[in-house]
GROMACS .gro file of C-alpha atoms in nm:
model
   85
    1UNK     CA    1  -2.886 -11.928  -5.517
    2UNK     CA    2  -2.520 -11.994  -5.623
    3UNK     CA    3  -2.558 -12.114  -5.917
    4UNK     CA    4  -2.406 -11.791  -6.121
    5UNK     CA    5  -2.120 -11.759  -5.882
    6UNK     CA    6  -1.760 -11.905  -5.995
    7UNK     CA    7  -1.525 -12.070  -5.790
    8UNK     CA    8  -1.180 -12.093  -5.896
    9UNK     CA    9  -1.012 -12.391  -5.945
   10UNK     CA   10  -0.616 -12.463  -5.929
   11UNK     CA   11  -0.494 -12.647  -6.218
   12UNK     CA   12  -0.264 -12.933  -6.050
   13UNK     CA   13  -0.007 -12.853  -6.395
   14UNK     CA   14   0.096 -12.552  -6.373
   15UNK     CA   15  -0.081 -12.349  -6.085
   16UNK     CA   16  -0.298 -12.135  -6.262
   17UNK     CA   17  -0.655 -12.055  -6.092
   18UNK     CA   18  -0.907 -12.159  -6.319
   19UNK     CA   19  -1.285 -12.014  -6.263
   20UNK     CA   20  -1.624 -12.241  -6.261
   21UNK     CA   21  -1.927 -12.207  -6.278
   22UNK     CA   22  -2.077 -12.326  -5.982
   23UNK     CA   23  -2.410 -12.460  -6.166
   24UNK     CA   24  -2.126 -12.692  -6.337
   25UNK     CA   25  -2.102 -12.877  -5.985
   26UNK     CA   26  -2.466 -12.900  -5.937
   27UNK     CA   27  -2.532 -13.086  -6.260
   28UNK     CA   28  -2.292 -13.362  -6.253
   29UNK     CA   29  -2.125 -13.558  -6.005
   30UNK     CA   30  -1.748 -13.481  -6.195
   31UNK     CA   31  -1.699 -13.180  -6.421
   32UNK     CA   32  -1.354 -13.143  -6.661
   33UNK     CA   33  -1.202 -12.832  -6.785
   34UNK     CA   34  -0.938 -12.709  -7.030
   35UNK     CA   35  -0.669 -12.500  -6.817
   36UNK     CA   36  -0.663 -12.155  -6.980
   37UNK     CA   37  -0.264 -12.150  -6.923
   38UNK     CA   38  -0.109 -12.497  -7.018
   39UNK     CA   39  -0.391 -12.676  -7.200
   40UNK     CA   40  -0.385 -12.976  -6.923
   41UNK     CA   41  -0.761 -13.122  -6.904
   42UNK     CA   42  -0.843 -13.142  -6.529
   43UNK     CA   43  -1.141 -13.351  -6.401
   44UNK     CA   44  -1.290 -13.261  -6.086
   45UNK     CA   45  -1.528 -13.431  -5.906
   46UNK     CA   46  -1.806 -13.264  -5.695
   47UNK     CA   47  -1.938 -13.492  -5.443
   48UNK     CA   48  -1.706 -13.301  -5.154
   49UNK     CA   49  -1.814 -12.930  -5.349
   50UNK     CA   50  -2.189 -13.032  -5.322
   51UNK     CA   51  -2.161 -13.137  -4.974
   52UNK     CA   52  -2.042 -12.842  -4.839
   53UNK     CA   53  -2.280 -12.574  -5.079
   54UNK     CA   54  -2.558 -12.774  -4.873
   55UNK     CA   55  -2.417 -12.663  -4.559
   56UNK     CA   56  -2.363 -12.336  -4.656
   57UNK     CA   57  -2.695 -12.305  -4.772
   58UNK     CA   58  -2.868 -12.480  -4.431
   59UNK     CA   59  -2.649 -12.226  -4.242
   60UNK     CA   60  -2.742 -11.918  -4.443
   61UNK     CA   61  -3.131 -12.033  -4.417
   62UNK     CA   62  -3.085 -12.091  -4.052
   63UNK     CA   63  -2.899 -11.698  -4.024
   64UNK     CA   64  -3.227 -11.622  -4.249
   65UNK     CA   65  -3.462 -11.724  -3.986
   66UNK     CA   66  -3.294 -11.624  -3.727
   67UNK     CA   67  -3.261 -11.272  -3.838
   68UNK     CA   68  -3.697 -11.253  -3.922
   69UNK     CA   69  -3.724 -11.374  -3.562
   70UNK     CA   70  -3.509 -11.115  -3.484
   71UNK     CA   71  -3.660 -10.847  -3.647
   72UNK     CA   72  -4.007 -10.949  -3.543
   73UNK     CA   73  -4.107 -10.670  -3.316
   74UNK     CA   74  -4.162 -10.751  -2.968
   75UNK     CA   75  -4.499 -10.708  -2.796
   76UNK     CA   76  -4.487 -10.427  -2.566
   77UNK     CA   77  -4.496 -10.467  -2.200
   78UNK     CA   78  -4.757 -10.207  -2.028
   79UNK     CA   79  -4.595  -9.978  -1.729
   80UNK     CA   80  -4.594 -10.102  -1.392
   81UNK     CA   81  -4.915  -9.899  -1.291
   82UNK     CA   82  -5.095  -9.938  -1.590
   83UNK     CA   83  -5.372 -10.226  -1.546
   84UNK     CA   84  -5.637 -10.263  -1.784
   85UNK     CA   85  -5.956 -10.453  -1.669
   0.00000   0.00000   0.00000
């Protein structure tokens, strides 16, 4: 679901935001990059990264439920007077 979306990363050098792939988290358990700016090679590992895309994909399947139970349409209640036998 994320997988094309980039995160950007803050080489510890010089400051310069950096952007990832996030599919480069999901494959390995560390990923290393060349900073664009100063040329530094940064390692960074994804264990924390991967943790939290979980929970931000249970929460947006739980708002995903949640908004089909939602739009489920509610059986109507007959008037008062109206009884069907």
């Amino acid at each position: 679901m994320f997988e094309d979306e980039t995160v950007d990363i803050e080489c510890p050098k010089c400051g310069h935001r950096n952007s990832m792939l996030v599919r480069g988290f999901e494959e390995s358990a560390e990923s290393h990059f060349v900073c664009v700016n100063c040329k530094t090679g940064v390692k960074v590992e994804a264990n924390e990264f991967r943790h939290r895309l979980d929970q931000v994909r249970e929460e947006l399947e739980a708002l995903e439920r949640d908004a089909k139970r939602e739009a489920k349409p509610k059986p109507k209640r007959p008037p008062k007077d109206d009884f069907q036998i």
